[in-house]
Amino acid sequence: MHVAEVIILGKKELWFQMRTTDGMNWMELTFVSLSNGSGQVAKRLEKFKTTIFTQMSSLAIKHGAINLGQGFPNFDGPDFVKEAAIQAIRDGNNQYARGYGIPTFNSAIAERFKKDSGLVVDPETEVTVTSGCTEAIAATILGLINPGDEVILFAPFYDSYEATLSMAGANVKSVTLCPPDFSVPVDELKSVFSKKTRAIMINTPHNPTGKMFTREELELIATLCIENDALAFTDEVYDKLAFEVDHISIASLPGMYDRTVTMNSLGKTFSLTGWKIGWAIAPAHLTWGVRQAHAFLTFATSTPMQWAASVALRAPDTYYEELKKDYLAKKLILVDGLKSVGFFVYPSSGTYFVVVDHTPFGFENDIEFCEYLIQEVGVVAIPTSVFYLNPEEGKNLVRFTFSKDEATLRAAVERMKLKLKRR
Ligand code: GLN
C-alpha cells in the first residue's frame, strides 16, 4: 500500500486524511502516539485506549505493512447492492428513516432470520435497524442494563463489549475460552452465573478465535439463563462465514427467544463494512429498551443504504454459497501459509480470522511480537491481550484476518517466510 496524498486536517497533525494507491477510499486516522493518554475523557471510558484496530491500521500505513489486522475486506462489495444504493439516492430516499427502520428493510431482516433460524418474528415490533452491529450492541446494553448489573463475557471478547458495558455502569464478569479449542469451561461458567446475572454476551462465530459455539454449549448457556432469569445478547455478524459446522442462533433454543437479543449486520456478509448497517432482533418487551436507547443514540440509520440493504438480504442462496467458497479458498492460503512460516495455528471454524501462537519465534508477548512484525517484517496482526480482562491470558496469541484478496495473503506469507526469524 502506498500513500498517494496526505492532508493535515488538524493542528499539530492530530488528524489527517490519506488516500492510498490501492484503490481504497479516504481513511481518517489519528496519530497513535498523540491520541493515547492525552486529552480529557469521562471516568467510564478512562481505561480504554484508541481501539487496537485503529492503532494497527494506522501503523500499517505508516510502515507500508500488509494489513492482516483490522477485519475489513480489501475488495469491494457486490455491484447489485451498490447499484441499489445509487438508485435509492437517485429516487430521493434521502431524508430521515423511521427510527427503527424502513418497513421494507425490517421485513427483509425478518425474512432472512426465518430462513436462517426458523424463527418467525414481527418486523414491526421485534426488529430494530441500527448503525452497524456496534450500535446494536450499544443500544442493547444501554437500553437493557442498569448500573451495577452483572454481565458475563467470554474472553477474548470484541473490544466494544467491555467499553459499552462500562458506559452502562455494568459489573463485568469474564469467563476465558482457552486454546486449543476455546471450548466453554463448564464448571467455571456455572460458578460465575448467579441470580445477580442480568445478561450474558455471546459471539458466534467468535471474533478473534474463529470458534463456533456448539449446540451443547449453547444449551448449557440457555439452561443457566433460564435458571437465573438472565438475558442473552448474541452478536452473530459472522454467521455466513461458518465453514465447518452449521451456525446456531441461541434464540432458536427452547425457552430462549423471549430472553434473547440477536444482533447482526450487513458489513461482513456483503463486504461493505463502511456502510454501518446493522440490526437487533428481540421480543417486543426487550425491543422496547433497545429502541429507547437507539432513539437517543443515532435516532435513525442511513435511509438509502437501508433500501440497498433490503435488496442485499434478499439475495439468492447462491450469493451466500459463493461468499463462503471464496473465503474458504482465502482461509486455506492463510492457514497453510502461517503453518509454513512456523506458527502454531489454532483451528478456526468460522469468521474471517485465525489465531496463532507466536511463541515459536521467541518474543516476550503479543504486543512485542506485533510491533516486530510490523516494523521489521511488514505485516500487521492484532495482539489479542487487549481482548481479556487479564491481558496476561492473551500474551501468546495473535490474530490474522484472511479478508483480503489472495495476492495480498500470499504476499504477507512470503514476507513472513523471508523475514520472520526466531529471536
Ligand atoms: N470488527 C473488526 C475487527 O475485529 C474491527 C472493527 C473496528 O475497527 N472497530 O477487526
Short mmCIF file of C-alpha atoms and ligand atoms in Angstrom, two decimals:
data_model
loop_
_atom_site.label_atom_id
_atom_site.label_comp_id
_atom_site.label_asym_id
_atom_site.label_seq_id
_atom_site.Cartn_x
_atom_site.Cartn_y
_atom_site.Cartn_z
CA MET A 1 0.00 0.00 0.00
CA HIS A 2 1.49 3.37 -0.97
CA VAL A 3 0.37 6.72 0.35
CA ALA A 4 -0.59 8.93 -2.55
CA GLU A 5 -1.83 12.03 -0.78
CA VAL A 6 -1.92 13.34 2.78
CA ILE A 7 -3.92 16.29 4.05
CA ILE A 8 -3.35 17.62 7.53
CA LEU A 9 -6.77 18.42 8.97
CA GLY A 10 -5.99 19.48 12.48
CA LYS A 11 -3.39 21.44 14.34
CA LYS A 12 -0.25 19.58 15.45
CA GLU A 13 -1.09 16.86 12.93
CA LEU A 14 -3.53 15.28 15.35
CA TRP A 15 -5.81 14.41 12.46
CA PHE A 16 -5.00 13.71 8.88
CA GLN A 17 -6.56 12.02 5.89
CA MET A 18 -4.77 9.74 3.47
CA ARG A 19 -5.62 8.38 0.10
CA THR A 20 -3.78 5.20 -0.76
CA THR A 21 -2.93 3.95 -4.22
CA ASP A 22 -4.51 0.54 -3.79
CA GLY A 23 -7.93 1.92 -4.59
CA MET A 24 -9.20 2.15 -1.04
CA ASN A 25 -11.15 5.22 -0.08
CA TRP A 26 -10.10 8.06 2.13
CA MET A 27 -9.15 6.93 5.58
CA GLU A 28 -9.31 9.21 8.56
CA LEU A 29 -6.71 8.30 11.12
CA THR A 30 -5.22 9.59 14.33
CA PHE A 31 -1.57 9.51 15.15
CA VAL A 32 -1.40 6.77 17.71
CA SER A 33 1.24 8.39 19.86
CA LEU A 34 -0.78 11.57 20.27
CA SER A 35 -4.18 10.01 20.74
CA ASN A 36 -3.40 7.62 23.58
CA GLY A 37 -3.47 9.02 27.06
CA SER A 38 -3.69 12.76 26.32
CA GLY A 39 -6.87 14.82 26.50
CA GLN A 40 -9.93 14.58 28.70
CA VAL A 41 -12.33 11.71 28.97
CA ALA A 42 -15.12 10.70 31.34
CA LYS A 43 -14.25 8.13 34.02
CA ARG A 44 -16.36 5.43 32.39
CA LEU A 45 -14.02 5.46 29.38
CA GLU A 46 -10.76 6.25 31.16
CA LYS A 47 -9.24 2.80 30.96
CA PHE A 48 -9.81 2.39 27.23
CA LYS A 49 -7.23 3.34 24.61
CA THR A 50 -7.55 4.14 20.93
CA THR A 51 -9.03 0.89 19.60
CA ILE A 52 -6.45 -1.69 18.65
CA PHE A 53 -7.92 -1.80 15.13
CA THR A 54 -7.37 1.92 14.58
CA GLN A 55 -3.89 1.71 16.08
CA MET A 56 -2.87 -1.18 13.89
CA SER A 57 -4.35 0.21 10.66
CA SER A 58 -2.50 3.49 11.30
CA LEU A 59 0.75 1.62 11.81
CA ALA A 60 0.12 -0.44 8.67
CA ILE A 61 0.09 2.76 6.62
CA LYS A 62 3.00 4.34 8.49
CA HIS A 63 5.25 1.33 7.88
CA GLY A 64 3.87 0.30 4.48
CA ALA A 65 2.93 -3.03 6.07
CA ILE A 66 0.41 -5.51 4.67
CA ASN A 67 -2.67 -5.19 6.86
CA LEU A 68 -3.93 -8.56 8.07
CA GLY A 69 -5.04 -6.83 11.28
CA GLN A 70 -8.34 -4.95 11.14
CA GLY A 71 -11.07 -7.16 9.74
CA PHE A 72 -12.26 -5.45 6.59
CA PRO A 73 -12.10 -6.70 3.00
CA ASN A 74 -9.63 -5.02 0.63
CA PHE A 75 -12.04 -5.85 -2.18
CA ASP A 76 -15.38 -4.26 -2.94
CA GLY A 77 -18.95 -5.33 -2.16
CA PRO A 78 -21.25 -6.71 -4.88
CA ASP A 79 -22.44 -4.47 -7.72
CA PHE A 80 -26.13 -5.36 -7.30
CA VAL A 81 -26.08 -3.89 -3.78
CA LYS A 82 -24.06 -0.81 -4.74
CA GLU A 83 -26.39 -0.16 -7.70
CA ALA A 84 -29.39 -0.44 -5.39
CA ALA A 85 -27.88 2.25 -3.13
CA ILE A 86 -27.23 4.57 -6.07
CA GLN A 87 -30.77 4.02 -7.31
CA ALA A 88 -32.22 4.70 -3.85
CA ILE A 89 -30.34 8.00 -3.66
CA ARG A 90 -31.48 8.96 -7.20
CA ASP A 91 -35.06 8.05 -6.27
CA GLY A 92 -34.94 10.63 -3.48
CA ASN A 93 -34.85 8.31 -0.48
CA ASN A 94 -32.64 10.74 1.34
CA GLN A 95 -34.47 12.02 4.41
CA TYR A 96 -34.64 10.51 7.90
CA ALA A 97 -35.75 6.93 8.01
CA ARG A 98 -38.32 5.74 10.51
CA GLY A 99 -36.40 5.42 13.78
CA TYR A 100 -36.49 1.65 13.94
CA GLY A 101 -36.02 1.09 10.20
CA ILE A 102 -37.75 1.49 6.85
CA PRO A 103 -40.60 -1.05 6.58
CA THR A 104 -39.15 -2.96 3.63
CA PHE A 105 -35.82 -3.47 5.43
CA ASN A 106 -37.43 -4.57 8.70
CA SER A 107 -39.34 -7.14 6.62
CA ALA A 108 -36.20 -8.27 4.75
CA ILE A 109 -34.45 -8.82 8.10
CA ALA A 110 -37.39 -10.85 9.45
CA GLU A 111 -37.49 -12.95 6.25
CA ARG A 112 -33.76 -13.65 6.41
CA PHE A 113 -33.95 -14.56 10.12
CA LYS A 114 -36.75 -17.01 9.38
CA LYS A 115 -34.68 -18.64 6.61
CA ASP A 116 -31.61 -18.86 8.83
CA SER A 117 -33.03 -19.76 12.25
CA GLY A 118 -36.59 -20.91 11.57
CA LEU A 119 -37.94 -18.22 13.91
CA VAL A 120 -40.88 -16.10 12.82
CA VAL A 121 -40.59 -12.53 14.10
CA ASP A 122 -42.77 -9.46 13.68
CA PRO A 123 -40.82 -6.91 11.60
CA GLU A 124 -42.79 -4.05 13.17
CA THR A 125 -42.31 -4.82 16.86
CA GLU A 126 -39.31 -7.14 17.05
CA VAL A 127 -36.74 -5.76 14.58
CA THR A 128 -34.70 -2.58 15.09
CA VAL A 129 -32.34 -1.24 12.41
CA THR A 130 -29.13 0.26 13.80
CA SER A 131 -25.98 1.92 12.51
CA GLY A 132 -23.90 -1.24 12.36
CA CYS A 133 -23.86 -4.08 14.85
CA THR A 134 -21.71 -1.95 17.15
CA GLU A 135 -24.67 0.37 17.60
CA ALA A 136 -27.00 -2.60 18.08
CA ILE A 137 -24.67 -3.72 20.90
CA ALA A 138 -24.66 -0.23 22.41
CA ALA A 139 -28.45 0.16 22.15
CA THR A 140 -28.99 -3.28 23.67
CA ILE A 141 -26.62 -2.73 26.57
CA LEU A 142 -27.61 0.87 27.29
CA GLY A 143 -31.30 0.07 26.84
CA LEU A 144 -31.42 -3.06 29.00
CA ILE A 145 -28.60 -2.92 31.56
CA ASN A 146 -28.71 -0.89 34.79
CA PRO A 147 -25.66 0.35 36.71
CA GLY A 148 -24.37 -2.47 38.91
CA ASP A 149 -25.96 -5.27 36.85
CA GLU A 150 -23.71 -8.26 36.35
CA VAL A 151 -22.97 -9.18 32.75
CA ILE A 152 -20.88 -12.19 31.70
CA LEU A 153 -18.48 -12.02 28.75
CA PHE A 154 -16.41 -14.75 27.16
CA ALA A 155 -12.78 -13.66 26.86
CA PRO A 156 -11.22 -12.99 24.45
CA PHE A 157 -14.04 -10.54 23.61
CA TYR A 158 -14.58 -7.91 20.95
CA ASP A 159 -13.43 -4.62 22.42
CA SER A 160 -16.70 -2.70 22.20
CA TYR A 161 -18.49 -5.09 24.59
CA GLU A 162 -16.42 -4.12 27.59
CA ALA A 163 -16.33 -0.40 26.73
CA THR A 164 -20.10 -0.24 26.23
CA LEU A 165 -20.74 -2.20 29.42
CA SER A 166 -18.53 0.32 31.18
CA MET A 167 -20.63 3.18 29.75
CA ALA A 168 -23.71 1.43 31.16
CA GLY A 169 -22.04 1.04 34.58
CA ALA A 170 -22.30 -2.76 34.43
CA ASN A 171 -20.30 -5.12 36.59
CA VAL A 172 -18.36 -7.22 34.06
CA LYS A 173 -17.52 -10.88 34.77
CA SER A 174 -15.46 -12.82 32.30
CA VAL A 175 -15.02 -16.48 31.55
CA THR A 176 -11.97 -17.34 29.46
CA LEU A 177 -12.06 -19.59 26.41
CA CYS A 178 -8.66 -21.29 26.25
CA PRO A 179 -6.71 -22.84 23.39
CA PRO A 180 -6.52 -25.26 21.72
CA ASP A 181 -10.28 -25.49 21.09
CA PHE A 182 -11.56 -22.46 23.03
CA SER A 183 -14.39 -24.55 24.44
CA VAL A 184 -16.64 -23.23 27.22
CA PRO A 185 -15.28 -24.18 30.67
CA VAL A 186 -18.46 -25.70 32.04
CA ASP A 187 -17.79 -25.57 35.79
CA GLU A 188 -16.39 -22.08 35.65
CA LEU A 189 -19.38 -20.80 33.70
CA LYS A 190 -21.75 -22.42 36.20
CA SER A 191 -19.90 -20.80 39.08
CA VAL A 192 -19.98 -17.32 37.53
CA PHE A 193 -23.74 -17.43 36.88
CA SER A 194 -25.99 -16.39 39.77
CA LYS A 195 -29.28 -14.64 40.46
CA LYS A 196 -27.28 -11.41 40.14
CA THR A 197 -26.53 -12.16 36.48
CA ARG A 198 -28.56 -9.84 34.30
CA ALA A 199 -27.13 -10.95 30.94
CA ILE A 200 -24.52 -12.96 29.08
CA MET A 201 -22.91 -11.78 25.86
CA ILE A 202 -22.22 -14.41 23.21
CA ASN A 203 -20.41 -14.05 19.90
CA THR A 204 -20.70 -16.96 17.47
CA PRO A 205 -18.82 -17.43 15.15
CA HIS A 206 -16.36 -15.89 17.58
CA ASN A 207 -14.01 -12.97 16.96
CA PRO A 208 -10.99 -13.33 17.41
CA THR A 209 -10.68 -17.13 17.73
CA GLY A 210 -12.97 -18.39 14.94
CA LYS A 211 -14.60 -20.70 17.48
CA MET A 212 -18.23 -21.61 16.91
CA PHE A 213 -20.36 -22.38 19.95
CA THR A 214 -21.61 -25.96 19.79
CA ARG A 215 -25.21 -26.93 20.40
CA GLU A 216 -24.21 -28.44 23.77
CA GLU A 217 -22.51 -25.22 24.83
CA LEU A 218 -25.48 -23.12 23.76
CA GLU A 219 -27.83 -25.49 25.60
CA LEU A 220 -25.77 -25.09 28.76
CA ILE A 221 -25.87 -21.29 28.43
CA ALA A 222 -29.62 -21.46 27.76
CA THR A 223 -30.22 -23.59 30.85
CA LEU A 224 -28.21 -21.18 33.00
CA CYS A 225 -30.03 -18.15 31.56
CA ILE A 226 -33.41 -19.74 32.26
CA GLU A 227 -32.47 -20.91 35.79
CA ASN A 228 -31.16 -17.48 36.72
CA ASP A 229 -33.67 -15.43 34.74
CA ALA A 230 -30.87 -13.81 32.71
CA LEU A 231 -30.85 -12.37 29.19
CA ALA A 232 -28.65 -13.46 26.26
CA PHE A 233 -27.17 -10.88 23.91
CA THR A 234 -25.73 -12.53 20.83
CA ASP A 235 -23.51 -10.98 18.17
CA GLU A 236 -23.79 -13.11 15.04
CA VAL A 237 -22.17 -10.88 12.40
CA TYR A 238 -20.03 -13.74 11.05
CA ASP A 239 -22.92 -16.20 10.73
CA LYS A 240 -22.45 -16.50 6.96
CA LEU A 241 -18.78 -17.34 7.41
CA ALA A 242 -19.32 -20.68 9.12
CA PHE A 243 -17.04 -23.16 7.39
CA GLU A 244 -17.06 -26.45 9.20
CA VAL A 245 -20.22 -26.54 11.28
CA ASP A 246 -23.66 -25.01 10.97
CA HIS A 247 -24.28 -21.73 12.74
CA ILE A 248 -26.83 -21.94 15.56
CA SER A 249 -28.68 -18.90 16.93
CA ILE A 250 -29.23 -19.29 20.68
CA ALA A 251 -32.62 -17.58 20.19
CA SER A 252 -33.82 -20.74 18.43
CA LEU A 253 -33.27 -22.94 21.51
CA PRO A 254 -36.34 -23.81 23.61
CA GLY A 255 -37.27 -21.04 26.04
CA MET A 256 -34.65 -18.64 24.71
CA TYR A 257 -36.35 -16.37 22.17
CA ASP A 258 -38.14 -14.47 24.92
CA ARG A 259 -34.88 -13.58 26.65
CA THR A 260 -32.53 -13.04 23.68
CA VAL A 261 -31.38 -10.10 21.60
CA THR A 262 -29.85 -11.35 18.32
CA MET A 263 -27.60 -8.87 16.53
CA ASN A 264 -26.21 -8.91 13.03
CA SER A 265 -25.08 -6.63 10.22
CA LEU A 266 -24.51 -6.24 6.51
CA GLY A 267 -20.78 -5.48 6.67
CA LYS A 268 -19.12 -8.87 6.71
CA THR A 269 -21.65 -10.75 4.61
CA PHE A 270 -21.64 -8.18 1.80
CA SER A 271 -18.08 -6.84 2.11
CA LEU A 272 -19.47 -3.39 2.91
CA THR A 273 -18.06 -2.72 6.37
CA GLY A 274 -18.14 1.05 5.81
CA TRP A 275 -21.91 1.17 5.34
CA LYS A 276 -22.57 0.54 9.03
CA ILE A 277 -25.94 -1.15 8.65
CA GLY A 278 -26.93 -3.46 11.49
CA TRP A 279 -29.95 -4.70 13.39
CA ALA A 280 -31.22 -6.21 16.61
CA ILE A 281 -33.98 -8.83 16.77
CA ALA A 282 -35.73 -9.37 20.10
CA PRO A 283 -39.20 -9.98 21.54
CA ALA A 284 -41.25 -6.78 21.83
CA HIS A 285 -40.64 -6.39 25.58
CA LEU A 286 -36.84 -6.29 25.02
CA THR A 287 -37.07 -4.38 21.74
CA TRP A 288 -38.63 -1.53 23.71
CA GLY A 289 -35.39 -1.00 25.67
CA VAL A 290 -33.22 -1.38 22.56
CA ARG A 291 -35.33 1.18 20.68
CA GLN A 292 -35.35 3.66 23.55
CA ALA A 293 -31.54 3.71 23.58
CA HIS A 294 -31.31 3.69 19.78
CA ALA A 295 -33.72 6.64 19.56
CA PHE A 296 -31.30 8.79 21.54
CA LEU A 297 -28.02 7.38 20.23
CA THR A 298 -28.50 7.80 16.48
CA PHE A 299 -32.29 8.15 16.12
CA ALA A 300 -32.26 6.57 12.65
CA THR A 301 -29.89 4.87 10.22
CA SER A 302 -28.96 5.96 6.67
CA THR A 303 -32.12 5.76 4.54
CA PRO A 304 -30.74 4.93 1.07
CA MET A 305 -28.42 2.30 2.50
CA GLN A 306 -31.41 0.61 4.15
CA TRP A 307 -33.09 0.39 0.72
CA ALA A 308 -29.96 -1.20 -0.71
CA ALA A 309 -29.61 -3.49 2.31
CA SER A 310 -33.14 -4.77 1.67
CA VAL A 311 -32.03 -5.85 -1.81
CA ALA A 312 -28.88 -7.42 -0.34
CA LEU A 313 -30.66 -9.56 2.25
CA ARG A 314 -32.99 -10.91 -0.42
CA ALA A 315 -30.01 -12.19 -2.44
CA PRO A 316 -30.40 -15.76 -3.71
CA ASP A 317 -28.73 -18.57 -1.75
CA THR A 318 -26.05 -18.79 -4.44
CA TYR A 319 -24.66 -15.45 -3.25
CA TYR A 320 -24.02 -16.86 0.22
CA GLU A 321 -22.60 -20.11 -1.20
CA GLU A 322 -20.14 -18.17 -3.39
CA LEU A 323 -19.10 -15.96 -0.48
CA LYS A 324 -18.30 -18.99 1.63
CA LYS A 325 -16.43 -20.68 -1.21
CA ASP A 326 -14.29 -17.58 -1.83
CA TYR A 327 -13.50 -17.20 1.85
CA LEU A 328 -12.66 -20.87 2.23
CA ALA A 329 -10.02 -20.52 -0.51
CA LYS A 330 -8.57 -17.47 1.26
CA LYS A 331 -8.59 -19.28 4.57
CA LEU A 332 -6.61 -22.19 3.16
CA ILE A 333 -3.98 -19.86 1.72
CA LEU A 334 -3.52 -18.08 5.02
CA VAL A 335 -3.66 -21.13 7.29
CA ASP A 336 -1.25 -23.16 5.16
CA GLY A 337 0.97 -20.11 4.80
CA LEU A 338 1.09 -19.41 8.54
CA LYS A 339 1.91 -23.06 9.24
CA SER A 340 4.74 -22.99 6.71
CA VAL A 341 6.10 -19.84 8.38
CA GLY A 342 6.34 -21.81 11.63
CA PHE A 343 3.34 -20.69 13.69
CA PHE A 344 1.15 -22.99 15.67
CA VAL A 345 -2.23 -22.28 14.05
CA TYR A 346 -5.40 -22.93 16.06
CA PRO A 347 -8.34 -24.34 14.12
CA SER A 348 -10.90 -21.69 13.14
CA SER A 349 -14.37 -22.89 12.11
CA GLY A 350 -15.95 -19.52 11.40
CA THR A 351 -15.31 -15.75 10.90
CA TYR A 352 -12.52 -14.42 8.67
CA PHE A 353 -9.96 -14.66 11.45
CA VAL A 354 -7.43 -17.18 12.59
CA VAL A 355 -5.47 -17.15 15.83
CA VAL A 356 -1.89 -18.40 16.10
CA ASP A 357 0.61 -18.99 18.87
CA HIS A 358 3.62 -16.74 18.18
CA THR A 359 5.89 -18.22 20.87
CA PRO A 360 7.97 -20.35 18.44
CA PHE A 361 9.60 -17.03 17.48
CA GLY A 362 10.79 -16.21 20.99
CA PHE A 363 9.05 -12.92 21.77
CA GLU A 364 8.06 -11.84 25.27
CA ASN A 365 4.39 -11.19 24.45
CA ASP A 366 1.86 -10.49 21.70
CA ILE A 367 2.42 -6.74 21.67
CA GLU A 368 6.20 -7.11 21.22
CA PHE A 369 5.64 -9.70 18.54
CA CYS A 370 3.18 -7.49 16.62
CA GLU A 371 5.47 -4.47 16.83
CA TYR A 372 8.33 -6.52 15.38
CA LEU A 373 6.06 -7.97 12.71
CA ILE A 374 5.00 -4.51 11.55
CA GLN A 375 8.36 -2.78 11.74
CA GLU A 376 10.75 -5.49 10.62
CA VAL A 377 8.61 -7.86 8.57
CA GLY A 378 5.98 -5.51 7.15
CA VAL A 379 2.86 -7.42 8.17
CA VAL A 380 0.12 -6.37 10.60
CA ALA A 381 -1.60 -8.75 13.01
CA ILE A 382 -3.77 -7.97 16.06
CA PRO A 383 -2.39 -8.70 19.54
CA THR A 384 -5.15 -10.45 21.46
CA SER A 385 -4.22 -9.44 25.02
CA VAL A 386 -6.44 -6.36 24.64
CA PHE A 387 -9.47 -8.69 24.46
CA TYR A 388 -9.13 -10.03 28.03
CA LEU A 389 -9.82 -8.52 31.47
CA ASN A 390 -6.43 -10.02 32.38
CA PRO A 391 -4.11 -9.26 29.41
CA GLU A 392 -1.66 -11.97 30.52
CA GLU A 393 -4.11 -14.57 29.24
CA GLY A 394 -3.71 -13.42 25.65
CA LYS A 395 0.01 -12.83 25.57
CA ASN A 396 0.85 -15.86 23.38
CA LEU A 397 -1.87 -15.30 20.81
CA VAL A 398 -2.18 -13.03 17.79
CA ARG A 399 -4.97 -12.77 15.25
CA PHE A 400 -4.66 -12.60 11.46
CA THR A 401 -7.52 -11.88 9.06
CA PHE A 402 -7.98 -13.51 5.66
CA SER A 403 -10.48 -10.87 4.48
CA LYS A 404 -8.03 -9.84 1.76
CA ASP A 405 -7.51 -10.79 -1.89
CA GLU A 406 -5.42 -13.88 -2.49
CA ALA A 407 -2.38 -11.97 -3.81
CA THR A 408 -2.26 -9.91 -0.59
CA LEU A 409 -2.47 -13.02 1.57
CA ARG A 410 0.30 -14.70 -0.43
CA ALA A 411 2.49 -11.58 -0.28
CA ALA A 412 2.09 -11.42 3.51
CA VAL A 413 3.07 -15.08 3.86
CA GLU A 414 6.12 -14.52 1.61
CA ARG A 415 7.26 -11.58 3.72
CA MET A 416 6.98 -13.63 6.89
CA LYS A 417 8.81 -16.60 5.35
CA LEU A 418 11.63 -14.32 4.27
CA LYS A 419 11.99 -12.05 7.26
CA LEU A 420 10.43 -13.54 10.37
CA LYS A 421 13.21 -15.21 12.26
CA ARG A 422 13.39 -16.83 15.68
CA ARG A 423 14.82 -14.43 18.19
N1 GLN B 1 -14.67 -5.94 13.57
C1 GLN B 1 -13.38 -5.56 13.08
C2 GLN B 1 -12.30 -6.50 13.59
O1 GLN B 1 -12.49 -7.21 14.55
C3 GLN B 1 -12.94 -4.18 13.52
C4 GLN B 1 -13.93 -3.11 13.58
C5 GLN B 1 -13.34 -1.87 14.20
O2 GLN B 1 -12.31 -1.40 13.73
N2 GLN B 1 -13.90 -1.40 15.25
O3 GLN B 1 -11.24 -6.46 13.05
#
